[in-house]
Amino acid sequence: DAGVTQSPTHLIKTRGQQVTLRCSPKSGHDTVSWYQQALGQGPQFIFQYYEEEERQRGNFPDRFSGHQFPNYSSELNVNALLLGDSALYLCASSLNREDQPQHFGDGTRLSIL
Amino acid sequence: SQELEQSPQSLIVQEGKNLTINCTSSKTLYGLYWYKQKYGEGLIFLMMLQKGGEEKSHEKITAKLDEKKQQSSLHITASQPSHAGIYLCGAPPTFWGNEKLTFGTGTRLTIIP
């Protein structure tokens, strides 16, 4: 049973570019959340998708957008990259039930030069 | 907004010794999740606590939730090298645990032989 998978593992971009990160949820999960983790910090919530719609959003600018597909997989897009966007981006999936924990992937390490 | 403070920030423990990590919330705790993270990798789900006074154990790790103190503790008995890593606590804003999680900054645990 595959867990949450993310691609790519590492990515290097320059300022001003755009990037797309991908996430496949754990089998059977229907909800996908994205988090940003800066070095030495805890993960910060970006947004959550359920039934192909953004259900919740954290304190991130509109440069951060996402999408969920009918198969529950998801993409995170970041436009006009800034140096401060360098971080580990984590995807978490879960079942849409109150007693279900979020399971995380191994993340995508994004470096902005 | 909710803030989670973890203590200590780092811990060096001799193999075989017991240890405790604390997580204190600035607001009411509706639940508490504990995760473990190896450096630069994804989060591994450890335990979910949903009710005040709840205590759960998995192998040599025990977690408790004290909702009156707005605090949770994670206790490891007879520590092993495999316990080394960063421990993160995360809390949802309501009883619906599937929502966005606010995380602490983590406790870095080092086990020495």
Coordinates of C-alpha atoms in Angstrom, one line a residue:
Chain A
D1 CA 0.0 0.0 0.0
A2 CA 1.8 3.1 -1.2
G3 CA 1.9 6.1 1.1
V4 CA 1.9 9.7 0.1
T5 CA 4.3 10.3 -2.8
Q6 CA 5.7 13.6 -3.9
S7 CA 7.6 14.7 -7.0
P8 CA 10.2 15.9 -7.7
T9 CA 12.4 15.2 -4.7
H10 CA 14.6 18.2 -5.2
L11 CA 14.3 21.3 -7.4
I12 CA 16.4 24.3 -8.1
K13 CA 14.9 27.5 -9.6
T14 CA 15.9 31.1 -9.9
R15 CA 14.0 34.2 -8.7
G16 CA 11.0 35.1 -10.8
Q17 CA 10.4 31.6 -12.2
Q18 CA 7.4 29.5 -11.6
V19 CA 7.3 25.9 -10.2
T20 CA 4.8 23.1 -10.0
L21 CA 5.0 20.4 -7.3
R22 CA 3.0 17.2 -7.4
C23 CA 1.4 14.9 -4.8
S24 CA -0.3 11.5 -4.9
P25 CA -2.3 10.8 -1.8
K26 CA -2.3 7.6 0.1
S27 CA -4.6 5.0 -1.3
G28 CA -8.2 5.7 -0.2
H29 CA -7.6 9.3 1.0
D30 CA -9.6 12.1 -0.5
T31 CA -8.2 15.2 1.2
V32 CA -4.8 16.8 0.4
S33 CA -3.1 19.5 2.4
W34 CA 0.1 21.4 1.6
Y35 CA 2.6 22.7 4.1
Q36 CA 5.8 24.8 3.8
Q37 CA 8.6 24.0 6.2
A38 CA 11.5 26.4 6.4
L39 CA 14.8 25.2 7.9
G40 CA 14.6 24.8 11.7
Q41 CA 10.8 25.6 11.8
G42 CA 7.7 23.6 12.0
P43 CA 5.5 23.1 8.9
Q44 CA 3.2 26.0 8.0
F45 CA -0.2 25.3 6.5
I46 CA -0.6 26.6 2.9
F47 CA -4.0 25.2 1.8
Q48 CA -6.2 22.1 1.8
Y49 CA -8.2 20.6 -1.1
Y50 CA -11.2 18.4 -0.9
E51 CA -13.6 17.4 -3.8
E52 CA -11.4 19.4 -6.2
E53 CA -11.9 22.6 -4.3
E54 CA -9.7 24.7 -2.0
R55 CA -11.4 24.3 1.4
Q56 CA -9.0 26.1 3.7
R57 CA -6.1 28.5 3.2
G58 CA -3.3 29.6 5.4
N59 CA -1.6 33.0 5.4
F60 CA 0.1 32.7 2.0
P61 CA 0.0 35.1 -0.9
D62 CA -1.9 34.4 -4.1
R63 CA 1.4 33.4 -5.8
F64 CA 0.7 30.1 -4.1
S65 CA -2.1 28.2 -5.9
G66 CA -3.2 24.6 -6.2
H67 CA -5.3 22.1 -7.8
Q68 CA -6.9 18.7 -7.0
F69 CA -7.7 16.3 -9.7
P70 CA -10.6 13.7 -9.9
N71 CA -8.2 11.0 -8.8
Y72 CA -7.5 13.1 -5.6
S73 CA -3.9 13.9 -6.6
S74 CA -2.8 17.5 -6.3
E75 CA -0.5 20.1 -7.5
L76 CA 1.0 23.1 -5.8
N77 CA 2.0 26.0 -8.1
V78 CA 4.2 28.9 -7.0
N79 CA 4.6 32.0 -9.3
A80 CA 7.2 34.7 -9.2
L81 CA 9.5 32.8 -6.9
L82 CA 11.3 34.7 -4.2
L83 CA 14.4 33.7 -2.3
G84 CA 12.2 33.2 0.8
D85 CA 10.3 30.5 -1.0
S86 CA 13.2 28.2 -0.4
A87 CA 11.9 25.4 1.8
L88 CA 10.7 21.8 2.1
Y89 CA 7.2 21.5 0.7
L90 CA 5.2 18.8 2.3
C91 CA 2.0 17.2 1.1
A92 CA -0.3 15.4 3.5
S93 CA -3.3 13.3 2.8
S94 CA -6.2 12.1 4.9
L95 CA -9.8 10.9 4.9
N96 CA -12.4 13.5 5.3
R97 CA -13.3 12.4 8.8
E98 CA -12.7 14.0 12.2
D99 CA -10.8 11.0 13.6
Q100 CA -8.4 10.6 10.8
P101 CA -4.8 11.8 11.0
Q102 CA -2.9 13.4 8.2
H103 CA -0.2 11.3 6.6
F104 CA 2.8 13.1 5.1
G105 CA 5.0 12.5 2.1
D106 CA 8.8 12.9 2.1
G107 CA 8.5 16.4 0.6
T108 CA 10.0 18.4 -2.2
R109 CA 13.1 20.4 -1.4
L110 CA 12.9 23.7 -3.3
S111 CA 15.9 25.9 -3.6
I112 CA 15.7 29.4 -5.1
L113 CA 18.9 31.0 -6.4
Chain B
S1 CA -3.9 32.5 16.1
Q2 CA -2.8 29.4 18.0
E3 CA 0.8 28.9 18.9
L4 CA 2.5 25.7 20.1
E5 CA 5.6 25.8 22.2
Q6 CA 7.7 22.8 22.5
S7 CA 10.3 22.1 25.2
P8 CA 13.1 21.4 25.3
Q9 CA 14.2 22.6 21.8
S10 CA 16.9 20.0 21.8
L11 CA 17.7 17.0 23.9
I12 CA 20.8 14.8 24.2
V13 CA 20.1 11.5 26.0
Q14 CA 22.2 8.5 26.7
E15 CA 20.9 5.3 25.1
G16 CA 18.6 3.4 27.5
K17 CA 17.5 6.5 29.4
N18 CA 13.9 7.8 29.6
L19 CA 12.9 11.3 28.3
T20 CA 9.9 13.6 28.1
I21 CA 9.0 16.2 25.5
N22 CA 6.3 18.8 26.2
C23 CA 4.0 20.7 23.9
T24 CA 2.0 23.7 25.3
S25 CA -0.7 25.5 23.4
S26 CA -1.6 29.2 23.6
K27 CA -5.3 28.3 23.1
T28 CA -7.7 25.4 23.8
L29 CA -6.5 22.1 22.6
Y30 CA -9.2 20.2 20.6
G31 CA -6.7 17.4 19.8
L32 CA -3.0 16.9 19.5
Y33 CA -0.9 15.0 16.9
W34 CA 2.7 13.8 17.4
Y35 CA 5.0 13.3 14.4
K36 CA 8.6 12.4 14.1
Q37 CA 10.8 13.8 11.3
K38 CA 14.3 12.6 10.2
Y39 CA 16.4 15.6 9.0
G40 CA 15.1 16.9 5.7
E41 CA 12.5 14.1 5.3
G42 CA 8.8 13.8 5.7
L43 CA 6.8 13.5 8.9
I44 CA 6.0 10.1 10.3
F45 CA 2.7 9.9 12.2
L46 CA 3.1 8.7 15.8
M47 CA -0.1 9.3 17.7
M48 CA -3.3 11.2 17.8
L49 CA -4.9 12.4 21.0
Q50 CA -8.5 13.6 20.8
K51 CA -9.9 13.7 24.4
G52 CA -8.7 15.4 27.5
G53 CA -6.9 13.0 29.8
E54 CA -6.3 10.6 26.9
E55 CA -3.2 8.5 26.9
K56 CA -1.9 6.4 24.1
S57 CA 1.2 4.1 23.8
H58 CA 3.0 2.6 20.9
E59 CA 6.0 0.4 21.5
K60 CA 8.1 2.5 24.0
I61 CA 6.4 5.9 23.3
T62 CA 3.6 7.2 25.4
A63 CA 1.7 10.4 24.8
K64 CA -0.8 12.2 27.1
L65 CA -3.2 15.1 26.6
D66 CA -4.0 17.5 29.5
E67 CA -6.6 19.8 28.1
K68 CA -6.9 21.8 31.3
K69 CA -3.2 22.7 31.1
Q70 CA -3.5 23.0 27.3
Q71 CA -0.5 20.7 27.2
S72 CA 0.6 17.3 25.8
S73 CA 3.6 15.3 26.8
L74 CA 5.5 12.6 24.9
H75 CA 7.5 10.1 26.9
I76 CA 10.1 7.6 25.6
T77 CA 11.1 4.8 27.8
A78 CA 14.5 3.1 27.5
S79 CA 15.6 5.2 24.5
Q80 CA 17.2 3.7 21.4
P81 CA 19.2 5.1 18.5
S82 CA 16.2 4.6 16.3
H83 CA 14.3 7.2 18.4
A84 CA 16.7 10.0 17.3
G85 CA 15.1 12.7 15.1
I86 CA 12.9 15.8 15.4
Y87 CA 9.6 15.4 17.3
L88 CA 6.8 17.8 16.2
C89 CA 3.4 18.4 17.8
G90 CA 0.5 19.6 15.7
A91 CA -3.0 20.8 16.7
P92 CA -6.2 21.4 14.7
P93 CA -8.3 24.5 15.4
T94 CA -11.4 22.6 16.2
F95 CA -12.6 19.1 17.0
W96 CA -12.5 18.3 13.3
G97 CA -9.0 16.9 13.3
N98 CA -8.8 16.7 9.5
E99 CA -8.4 20.5 9.3
K100 CA -5.2 22.5 9.0
L101 CA -2.6 21.8 11.7
T102 CA -0.6 24.3 13.6
F103 CA 2.8 22.9 14.5
G104 CA 5.4 23.6 17.1
T105 CA 9.0 24.3 16.1
G106 CA 10.1 20.8 17.1
T107 CA 12.3 19.1 19.6
R108 CA 15.6 17.6 18.2
L109 CA 16.4 14.4 20.0
T110 CA 20.0 12.9 19.9
I111 CA 20.7 9.5 21.4
I112 CA 24.3 8.9 22.4
P113 CA 25.7 5.4 23.1

